[in-house]
PDB file of C-alpha atoms in Angstrom:
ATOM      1  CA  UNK A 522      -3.860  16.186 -17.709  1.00 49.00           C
ATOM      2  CA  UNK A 523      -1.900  13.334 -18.645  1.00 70.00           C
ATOM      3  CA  UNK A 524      -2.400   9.943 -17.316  1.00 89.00           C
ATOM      4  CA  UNK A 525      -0.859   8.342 -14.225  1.00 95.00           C
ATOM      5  CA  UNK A 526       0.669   5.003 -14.764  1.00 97.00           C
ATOM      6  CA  UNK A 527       0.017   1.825 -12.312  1.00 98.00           C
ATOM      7  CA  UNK A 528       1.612  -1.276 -11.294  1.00 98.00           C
ATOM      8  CA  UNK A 529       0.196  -3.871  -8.906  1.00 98.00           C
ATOM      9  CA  UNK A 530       3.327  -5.550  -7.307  1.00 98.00           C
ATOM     10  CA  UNK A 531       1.330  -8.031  -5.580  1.00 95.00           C
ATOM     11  CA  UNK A 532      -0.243  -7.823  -2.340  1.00 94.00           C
ATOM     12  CA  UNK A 533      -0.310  -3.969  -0.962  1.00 96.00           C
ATOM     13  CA  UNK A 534       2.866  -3.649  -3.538  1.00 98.00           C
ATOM     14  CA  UNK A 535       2.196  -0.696  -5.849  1.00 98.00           C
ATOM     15  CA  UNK A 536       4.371   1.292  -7.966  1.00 98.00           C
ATOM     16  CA  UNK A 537       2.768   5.061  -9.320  1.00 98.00           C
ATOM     17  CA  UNK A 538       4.476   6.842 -12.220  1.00 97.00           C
ATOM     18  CA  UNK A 539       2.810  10.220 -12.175  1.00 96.00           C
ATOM     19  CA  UNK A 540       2.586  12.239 -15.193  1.00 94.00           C
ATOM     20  CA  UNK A 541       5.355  14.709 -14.494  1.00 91.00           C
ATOM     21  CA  UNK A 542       7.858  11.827 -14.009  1.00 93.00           C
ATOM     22  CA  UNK A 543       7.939  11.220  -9.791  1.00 95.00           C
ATOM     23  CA  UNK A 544       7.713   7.542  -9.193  1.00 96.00           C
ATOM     24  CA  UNK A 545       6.698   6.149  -6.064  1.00 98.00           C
ATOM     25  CA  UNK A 546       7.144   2.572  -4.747  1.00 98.00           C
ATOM     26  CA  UNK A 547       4.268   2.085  -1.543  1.00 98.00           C
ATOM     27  CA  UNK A 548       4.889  -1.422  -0.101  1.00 98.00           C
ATOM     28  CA  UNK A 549       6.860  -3.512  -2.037  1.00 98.00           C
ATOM     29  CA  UNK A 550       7.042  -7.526  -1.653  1.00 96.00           C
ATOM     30  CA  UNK A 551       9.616  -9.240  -4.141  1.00 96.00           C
ATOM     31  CA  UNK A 552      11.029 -12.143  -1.987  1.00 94.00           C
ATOM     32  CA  UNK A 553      10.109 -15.107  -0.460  1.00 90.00           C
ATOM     33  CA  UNK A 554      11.007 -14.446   2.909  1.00 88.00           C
ATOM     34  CA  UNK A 555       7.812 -14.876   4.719  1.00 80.00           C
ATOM     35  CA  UNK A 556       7.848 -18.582   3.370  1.00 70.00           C
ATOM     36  CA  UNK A 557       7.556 -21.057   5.401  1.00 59.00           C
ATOM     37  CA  UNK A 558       5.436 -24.307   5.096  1.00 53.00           C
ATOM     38  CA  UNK A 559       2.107 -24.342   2.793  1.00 50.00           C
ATOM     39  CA  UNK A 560       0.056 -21.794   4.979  1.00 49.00           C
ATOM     40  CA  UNK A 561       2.879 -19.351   4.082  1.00 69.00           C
ATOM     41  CA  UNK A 562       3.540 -19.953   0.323  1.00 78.00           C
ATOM     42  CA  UNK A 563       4.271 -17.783  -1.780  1.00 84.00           C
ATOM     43  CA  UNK A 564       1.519 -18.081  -4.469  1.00 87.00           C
ATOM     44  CA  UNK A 565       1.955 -15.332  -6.783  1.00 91.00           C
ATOM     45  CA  UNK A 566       5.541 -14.615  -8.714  1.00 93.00           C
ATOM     46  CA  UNK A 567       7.934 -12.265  -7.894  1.00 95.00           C
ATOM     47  CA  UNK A 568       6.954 -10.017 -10.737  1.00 96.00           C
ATOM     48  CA  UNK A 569      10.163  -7.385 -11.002  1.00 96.00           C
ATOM     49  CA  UNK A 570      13.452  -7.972  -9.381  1.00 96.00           C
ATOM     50  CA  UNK A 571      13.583  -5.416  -6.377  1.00 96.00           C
ATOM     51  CA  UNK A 572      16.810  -4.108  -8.004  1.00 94.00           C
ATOM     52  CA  UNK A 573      15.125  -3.322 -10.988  1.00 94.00           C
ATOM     53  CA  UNK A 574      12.734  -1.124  -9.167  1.00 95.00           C
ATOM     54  CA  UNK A 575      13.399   2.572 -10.036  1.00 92.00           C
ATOM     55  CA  UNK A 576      11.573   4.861  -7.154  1.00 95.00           C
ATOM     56  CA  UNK A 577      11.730   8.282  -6.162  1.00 95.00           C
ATOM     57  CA  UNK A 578      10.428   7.243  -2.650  1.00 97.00           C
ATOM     58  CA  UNK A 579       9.727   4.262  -1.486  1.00 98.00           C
ATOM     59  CA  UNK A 580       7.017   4.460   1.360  1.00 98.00           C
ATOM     60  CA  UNK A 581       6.496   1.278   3.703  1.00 98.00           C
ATOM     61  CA  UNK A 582       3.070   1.719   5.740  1.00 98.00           C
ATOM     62  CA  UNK A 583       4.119  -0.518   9.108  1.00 96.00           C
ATOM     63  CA  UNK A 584       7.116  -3.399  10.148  1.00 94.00           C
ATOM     64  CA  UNK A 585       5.108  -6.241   8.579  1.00 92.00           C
ATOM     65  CA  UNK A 586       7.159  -8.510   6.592  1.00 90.00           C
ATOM     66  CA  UNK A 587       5.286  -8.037   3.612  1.00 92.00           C
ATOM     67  CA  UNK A 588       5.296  -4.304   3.793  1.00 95.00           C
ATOM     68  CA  UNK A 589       8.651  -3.888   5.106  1.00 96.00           C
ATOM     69  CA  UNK A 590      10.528  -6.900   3.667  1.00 95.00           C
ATOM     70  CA  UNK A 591      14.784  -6.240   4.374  1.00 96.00           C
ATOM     71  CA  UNK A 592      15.146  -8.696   1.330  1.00 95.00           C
ATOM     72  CA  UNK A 593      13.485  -6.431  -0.887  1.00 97.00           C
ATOM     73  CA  UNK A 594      14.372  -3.270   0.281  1.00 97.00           C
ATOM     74  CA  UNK A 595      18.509  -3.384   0.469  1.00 96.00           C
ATOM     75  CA  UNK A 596      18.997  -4.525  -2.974  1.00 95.00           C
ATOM     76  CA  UNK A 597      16.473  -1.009  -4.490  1.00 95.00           C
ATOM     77  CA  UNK A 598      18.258   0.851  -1.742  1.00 95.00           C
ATOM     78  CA  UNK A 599      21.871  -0.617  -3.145  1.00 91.00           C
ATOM     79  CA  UNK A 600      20.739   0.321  -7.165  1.00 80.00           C
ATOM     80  CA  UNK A 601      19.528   3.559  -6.100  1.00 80.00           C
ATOM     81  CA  UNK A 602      19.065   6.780  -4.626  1.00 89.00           C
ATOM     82  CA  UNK A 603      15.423   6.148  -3.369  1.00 95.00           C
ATOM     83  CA  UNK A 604      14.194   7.909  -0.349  1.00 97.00           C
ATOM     84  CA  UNK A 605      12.868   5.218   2.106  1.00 98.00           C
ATOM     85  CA  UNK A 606      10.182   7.143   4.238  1.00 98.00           C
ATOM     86  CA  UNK A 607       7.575   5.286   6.984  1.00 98.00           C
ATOM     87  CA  UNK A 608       6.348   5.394  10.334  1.00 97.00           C
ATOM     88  CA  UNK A 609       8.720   5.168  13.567  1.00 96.00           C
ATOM     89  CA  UNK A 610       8.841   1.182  13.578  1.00 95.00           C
ATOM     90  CA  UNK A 611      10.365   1.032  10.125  1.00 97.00           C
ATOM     91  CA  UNK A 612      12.413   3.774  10.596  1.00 97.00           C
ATOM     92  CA  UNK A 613      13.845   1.582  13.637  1.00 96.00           C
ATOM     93  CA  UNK A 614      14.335  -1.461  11.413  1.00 97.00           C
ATOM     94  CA  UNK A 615      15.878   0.226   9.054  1.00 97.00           C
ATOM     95  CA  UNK A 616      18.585   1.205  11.655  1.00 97.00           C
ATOM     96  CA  UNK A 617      18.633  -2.496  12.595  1.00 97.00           C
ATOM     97  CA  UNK A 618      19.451  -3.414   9.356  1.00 97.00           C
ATOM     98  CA  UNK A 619      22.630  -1.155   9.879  1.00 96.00           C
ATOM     99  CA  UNK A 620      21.527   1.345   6.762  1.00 96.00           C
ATOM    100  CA  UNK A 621      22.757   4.562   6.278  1.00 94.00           C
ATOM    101  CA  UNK A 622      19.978   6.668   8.196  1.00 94.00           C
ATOM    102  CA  UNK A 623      20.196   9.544   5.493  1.00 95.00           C
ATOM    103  CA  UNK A 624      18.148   7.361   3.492  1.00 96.00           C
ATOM    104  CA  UNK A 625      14.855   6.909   5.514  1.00 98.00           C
ATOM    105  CA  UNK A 626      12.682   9.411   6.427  1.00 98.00           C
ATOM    106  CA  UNK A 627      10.109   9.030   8.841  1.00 98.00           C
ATOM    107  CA  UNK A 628       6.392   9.809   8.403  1.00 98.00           C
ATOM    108  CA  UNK A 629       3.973   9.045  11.443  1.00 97.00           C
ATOM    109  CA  UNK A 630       0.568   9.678  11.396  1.00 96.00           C
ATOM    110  CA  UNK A 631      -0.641  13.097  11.070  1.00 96.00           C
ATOM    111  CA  UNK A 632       2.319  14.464   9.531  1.00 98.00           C
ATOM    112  CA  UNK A 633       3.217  15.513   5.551  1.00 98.00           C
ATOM    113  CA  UNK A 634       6.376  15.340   3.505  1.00 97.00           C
ATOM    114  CA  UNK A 635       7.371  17.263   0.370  1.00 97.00           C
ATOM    115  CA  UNK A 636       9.611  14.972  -1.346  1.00 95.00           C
ATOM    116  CA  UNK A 637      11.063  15.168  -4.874  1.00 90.00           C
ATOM    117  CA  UNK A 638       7.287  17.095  -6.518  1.00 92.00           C
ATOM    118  CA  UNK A 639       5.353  15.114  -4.076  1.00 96.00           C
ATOM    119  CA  UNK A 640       3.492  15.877  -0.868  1.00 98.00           C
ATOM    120  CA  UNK A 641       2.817  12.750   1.357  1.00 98.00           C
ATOM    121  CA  UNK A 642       0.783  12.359   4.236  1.00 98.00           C
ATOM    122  CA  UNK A 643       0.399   9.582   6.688  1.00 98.00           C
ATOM    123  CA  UNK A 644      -3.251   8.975   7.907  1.00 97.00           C
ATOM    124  CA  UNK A 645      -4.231   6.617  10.414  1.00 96.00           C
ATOM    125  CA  UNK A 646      -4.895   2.588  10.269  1.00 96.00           C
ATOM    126  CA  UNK A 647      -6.129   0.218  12.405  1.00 94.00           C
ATOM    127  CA  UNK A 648      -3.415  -2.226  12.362  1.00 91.00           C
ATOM    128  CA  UNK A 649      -1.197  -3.666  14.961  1.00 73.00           C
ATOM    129  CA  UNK A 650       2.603  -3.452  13.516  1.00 57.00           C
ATOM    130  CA  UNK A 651       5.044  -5.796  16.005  1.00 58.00           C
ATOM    131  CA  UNK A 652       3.219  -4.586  18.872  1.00 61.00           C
ATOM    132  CA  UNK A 653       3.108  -0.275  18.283  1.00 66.00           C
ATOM    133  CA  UNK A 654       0.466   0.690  16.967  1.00 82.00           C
ATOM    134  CA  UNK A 655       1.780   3.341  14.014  1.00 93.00           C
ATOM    135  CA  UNK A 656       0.711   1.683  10.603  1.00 96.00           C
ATOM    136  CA  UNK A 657      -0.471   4.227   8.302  1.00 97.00           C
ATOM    137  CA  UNK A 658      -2.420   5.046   5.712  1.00 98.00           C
ATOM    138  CA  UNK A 659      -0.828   7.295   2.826  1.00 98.00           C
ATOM    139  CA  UNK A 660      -1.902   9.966   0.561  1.00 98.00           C
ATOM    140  CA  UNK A 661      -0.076  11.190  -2.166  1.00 98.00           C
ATOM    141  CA  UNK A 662      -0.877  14.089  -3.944  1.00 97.00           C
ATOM    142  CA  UNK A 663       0.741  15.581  -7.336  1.00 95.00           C
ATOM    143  CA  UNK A 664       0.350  16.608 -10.839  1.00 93.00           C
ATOM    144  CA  UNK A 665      -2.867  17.391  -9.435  1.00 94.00           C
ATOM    145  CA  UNK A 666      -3.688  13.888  -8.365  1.00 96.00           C
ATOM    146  CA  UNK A 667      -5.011  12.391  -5.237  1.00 97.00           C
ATOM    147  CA  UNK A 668      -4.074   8.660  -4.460  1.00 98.00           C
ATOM    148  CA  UNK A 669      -4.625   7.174  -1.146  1.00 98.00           C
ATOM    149  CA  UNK A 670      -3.506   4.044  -0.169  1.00 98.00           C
ATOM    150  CA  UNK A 671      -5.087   3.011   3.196  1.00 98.00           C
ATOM    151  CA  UNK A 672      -2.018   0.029   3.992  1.00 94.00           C
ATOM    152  CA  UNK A 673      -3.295  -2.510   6.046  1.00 95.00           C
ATOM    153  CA  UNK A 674      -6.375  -1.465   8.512  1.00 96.00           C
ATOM    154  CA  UNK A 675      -9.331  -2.644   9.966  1.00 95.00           C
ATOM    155  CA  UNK A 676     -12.953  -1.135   9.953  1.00 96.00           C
ATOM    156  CA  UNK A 677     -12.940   1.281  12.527  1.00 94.00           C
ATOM    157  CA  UNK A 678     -14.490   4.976  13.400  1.00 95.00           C
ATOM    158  CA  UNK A 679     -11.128   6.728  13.640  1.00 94.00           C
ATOM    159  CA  UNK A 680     -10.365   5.276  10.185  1.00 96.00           C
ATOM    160  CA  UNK A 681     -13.843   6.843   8.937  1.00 96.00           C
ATOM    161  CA  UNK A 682     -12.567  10.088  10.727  1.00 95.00           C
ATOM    162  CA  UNK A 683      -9.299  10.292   9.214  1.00 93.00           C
ATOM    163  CA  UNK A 684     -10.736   9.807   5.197  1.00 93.00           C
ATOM    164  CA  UNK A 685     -14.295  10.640   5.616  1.00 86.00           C
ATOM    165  CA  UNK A 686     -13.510  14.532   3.760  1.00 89.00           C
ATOM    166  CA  UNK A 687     -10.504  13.531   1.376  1.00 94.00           C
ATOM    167  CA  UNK A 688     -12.201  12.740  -1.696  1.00 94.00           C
ATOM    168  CA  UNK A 689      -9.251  11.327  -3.353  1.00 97.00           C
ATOM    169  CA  UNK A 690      -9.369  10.331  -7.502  1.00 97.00           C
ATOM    170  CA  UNK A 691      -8.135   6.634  -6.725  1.00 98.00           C
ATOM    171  CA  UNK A 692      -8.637   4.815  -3.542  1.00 98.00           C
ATOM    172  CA  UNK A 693      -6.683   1.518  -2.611  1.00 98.00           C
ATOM    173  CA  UNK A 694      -8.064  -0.467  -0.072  1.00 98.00           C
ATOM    174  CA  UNK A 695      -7.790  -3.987   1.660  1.00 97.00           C
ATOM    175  CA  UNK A 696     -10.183  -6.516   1.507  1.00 95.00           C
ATOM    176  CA  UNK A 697      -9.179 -10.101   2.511  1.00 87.00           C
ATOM    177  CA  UNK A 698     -10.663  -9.414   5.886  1.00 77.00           C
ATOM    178  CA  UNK A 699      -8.031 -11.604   7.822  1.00 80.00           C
ATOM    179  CA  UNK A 700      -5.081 -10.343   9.924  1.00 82.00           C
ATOM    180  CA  UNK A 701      -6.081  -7.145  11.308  1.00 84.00           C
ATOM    181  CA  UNK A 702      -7.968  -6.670   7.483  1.00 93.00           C
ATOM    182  CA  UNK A 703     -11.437  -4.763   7.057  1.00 96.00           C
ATOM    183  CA  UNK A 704     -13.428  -7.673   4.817  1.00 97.00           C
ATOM    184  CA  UNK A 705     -14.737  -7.424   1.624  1.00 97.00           C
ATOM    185  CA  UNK A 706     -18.360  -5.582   2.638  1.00 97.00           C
ATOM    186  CA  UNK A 707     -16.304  -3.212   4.914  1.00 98.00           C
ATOM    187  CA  UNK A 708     -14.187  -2.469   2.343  1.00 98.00           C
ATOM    188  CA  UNK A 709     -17.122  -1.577   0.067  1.00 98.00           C
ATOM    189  CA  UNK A 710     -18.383   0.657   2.964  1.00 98.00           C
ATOM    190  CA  UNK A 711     -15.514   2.357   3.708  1.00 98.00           C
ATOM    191  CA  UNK A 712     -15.140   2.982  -0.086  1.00 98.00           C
ATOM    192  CA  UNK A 713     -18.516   4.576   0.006  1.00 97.00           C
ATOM    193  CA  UNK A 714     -17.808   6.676   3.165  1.00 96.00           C
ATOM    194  CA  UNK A 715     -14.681   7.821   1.124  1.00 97.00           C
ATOM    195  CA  UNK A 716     -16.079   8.393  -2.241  1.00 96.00           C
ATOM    196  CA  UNK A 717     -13.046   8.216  -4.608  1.00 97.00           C
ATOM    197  CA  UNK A 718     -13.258   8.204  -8.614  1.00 97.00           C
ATOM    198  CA  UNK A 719     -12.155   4.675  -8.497  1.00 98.00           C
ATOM    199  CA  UNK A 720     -11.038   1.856  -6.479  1.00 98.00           C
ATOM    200  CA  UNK A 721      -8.762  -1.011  -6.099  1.00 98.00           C
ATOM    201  CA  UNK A 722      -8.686  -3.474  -4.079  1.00 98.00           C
ATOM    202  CA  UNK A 723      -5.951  -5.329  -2.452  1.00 96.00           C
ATOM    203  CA  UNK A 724      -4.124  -7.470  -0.403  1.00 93.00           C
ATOM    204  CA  UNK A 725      -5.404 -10.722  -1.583  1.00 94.00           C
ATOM    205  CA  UNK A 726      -3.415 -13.643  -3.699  1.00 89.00           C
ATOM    206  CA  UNK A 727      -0.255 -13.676  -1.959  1.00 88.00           C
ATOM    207  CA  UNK A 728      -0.681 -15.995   0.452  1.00 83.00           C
ATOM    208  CA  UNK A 729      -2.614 -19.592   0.981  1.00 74.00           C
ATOM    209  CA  UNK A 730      -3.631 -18.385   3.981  1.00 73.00           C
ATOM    210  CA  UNK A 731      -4.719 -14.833   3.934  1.00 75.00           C
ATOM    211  CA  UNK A 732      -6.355 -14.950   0.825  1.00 79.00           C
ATOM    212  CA  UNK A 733      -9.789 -13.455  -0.437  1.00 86.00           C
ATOM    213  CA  UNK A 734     -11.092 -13.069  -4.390  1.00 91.00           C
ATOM    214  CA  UNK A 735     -12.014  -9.626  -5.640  1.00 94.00           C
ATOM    215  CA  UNK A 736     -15.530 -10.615  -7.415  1.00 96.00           C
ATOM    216  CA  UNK A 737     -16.400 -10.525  -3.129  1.00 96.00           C
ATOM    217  CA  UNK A 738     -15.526  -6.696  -2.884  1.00 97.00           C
ATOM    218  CA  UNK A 739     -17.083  -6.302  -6.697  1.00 97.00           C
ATOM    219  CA  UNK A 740     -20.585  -7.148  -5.494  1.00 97.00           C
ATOM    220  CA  UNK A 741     -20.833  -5.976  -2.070  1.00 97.00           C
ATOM    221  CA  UNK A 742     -19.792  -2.437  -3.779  1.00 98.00           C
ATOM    222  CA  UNK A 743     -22.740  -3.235  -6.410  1.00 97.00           C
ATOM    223  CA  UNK A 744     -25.170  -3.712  -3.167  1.00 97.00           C
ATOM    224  CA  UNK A 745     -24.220  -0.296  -2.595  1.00 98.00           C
ATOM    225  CA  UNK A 746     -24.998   0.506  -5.481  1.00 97.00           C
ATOM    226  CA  UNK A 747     -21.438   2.756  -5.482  1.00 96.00           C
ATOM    227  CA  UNK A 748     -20.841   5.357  -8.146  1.00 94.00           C
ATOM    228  CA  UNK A 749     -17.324   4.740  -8.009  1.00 97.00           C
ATOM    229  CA  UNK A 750     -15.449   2.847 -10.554  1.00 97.00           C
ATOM    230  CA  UNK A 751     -13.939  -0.469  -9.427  1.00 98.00           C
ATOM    231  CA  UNK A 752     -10.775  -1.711 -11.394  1.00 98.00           C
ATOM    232  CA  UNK A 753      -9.303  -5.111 -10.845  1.00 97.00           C
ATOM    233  CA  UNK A 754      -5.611  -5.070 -11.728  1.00 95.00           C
ATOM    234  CA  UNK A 755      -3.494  -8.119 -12.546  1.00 95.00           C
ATOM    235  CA  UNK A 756       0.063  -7.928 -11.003  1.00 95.00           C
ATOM    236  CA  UNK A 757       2.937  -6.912 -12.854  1.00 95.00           C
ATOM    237  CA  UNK A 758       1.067  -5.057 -15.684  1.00 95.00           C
ATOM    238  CA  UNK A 759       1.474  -1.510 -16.464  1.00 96.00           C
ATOM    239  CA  UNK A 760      -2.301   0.608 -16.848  1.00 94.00           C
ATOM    240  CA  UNK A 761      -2.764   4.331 -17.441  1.00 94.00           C
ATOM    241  CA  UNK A 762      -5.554   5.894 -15.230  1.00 92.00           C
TER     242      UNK A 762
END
């Protein structure tokens, strides 16, 4: 099997190049539109222009601005012939931003896609998304991979429900534990319910004030005493997994 490639974009930004060539874009921030005093700063740097983004599908989990960012997404859509997919409230946005509805797909919880080589499914999160409740969860299976990204959630039963039997080969998971965020210890427990090869962490150094350090989510995992492999990324570089 050859190896998939990884990006971190930043935040729950990630870009997957799977061996057989499908490229998938989950969550991509690359503006500073959420800025707006010091509590809002942008603290990391935009690491890749948007329009130099080159996806197959790009897949926004929920209508948060750094999930679903209209300055990041019309200049990939305008450079591109991306498939936008997501659940109902991006789907709605992206009709409010007056694009061509062709272009985005939508994927609410419970359902699957076969896109491009790719099957996609949308699993449930326990995040509030500009007051409906559809944020998603998303796993992505090909080449004989298993990758799923949980988007932003809290700790919660349903969430156990949903990813308790998937067993995927890379988990992604937030940690910073503000903002409708499981914390670092629920993270690690979650991540144990799951039991995934590996795991990343995320959501954490965008942001002055929603901001958390990865060593946390390192050591609670270590209480554990977890089997899985944790990897720390740094954003904008390229690694084969």
């Amino acid at each position: 099997m050859s190896n998939l490639e990884i990006q971190w974009l930043g935040q729950a930004g990630f870009i997957y190049r799977f061996p057989q060539g499908i490229v998938v874009c989950i969550d991509p921030y690359l503006s500073y539109a959420t800025s707006s005093g010091k509590t809002r700063e942008r603290l990391m740097p935009v690491v890749v222009p948007p329009s130099q983004v080159c996806a197959d599908i790009v897949v926004t989990t929920h209508d948060h601005t750094d999930h679903f960012d209209e300055h990041t997404l019309r200049p990939m859509a305008e450079q591109s012939e991306t498939i936008f997919v997501g659940p109902s409230s991006c789907r709605e946005h992206w009709r409010a931003m007056e694009m061509p509805a062709w272009r985005f797909v939508r994927l609410d919880r419970g359902e699957s896609l076969d896109i491009a080589g790719i099957k996609l499914t949308a699993l449930y999160a326990e995040h509030d998304s500009r007051d409906k409740r559809d944020a998603i969860g998303v796993l992505l299976e090909a080449d004989g991979l298993r990758i799923y990204q949980v988007g932003d959630s809290e700790y919660a039963e349903p969430l156990l429900q949903a990813a308790r039997d998937l067993r995927p080969d890379l988990l992604v998971v937030p940690f910073n534990g503000r903002f409708g965020n499981m914390n670092a210890r629920e993270a690690a427990l979650f991540t144990q319910a799951v039991q995934p090869r590996a795991v990343i962490p995320m959501h954490y150094g965008m942001f002055r004030n929603n901001n958390a350090h990865p060593q946390d989510f390192v050591d609670a995992c270590r209480e554990l005493r977890l089997a899985t492999r944790v990897i720390i990324v740094k954003a904008g570089i390229r690694f084969q997994f």
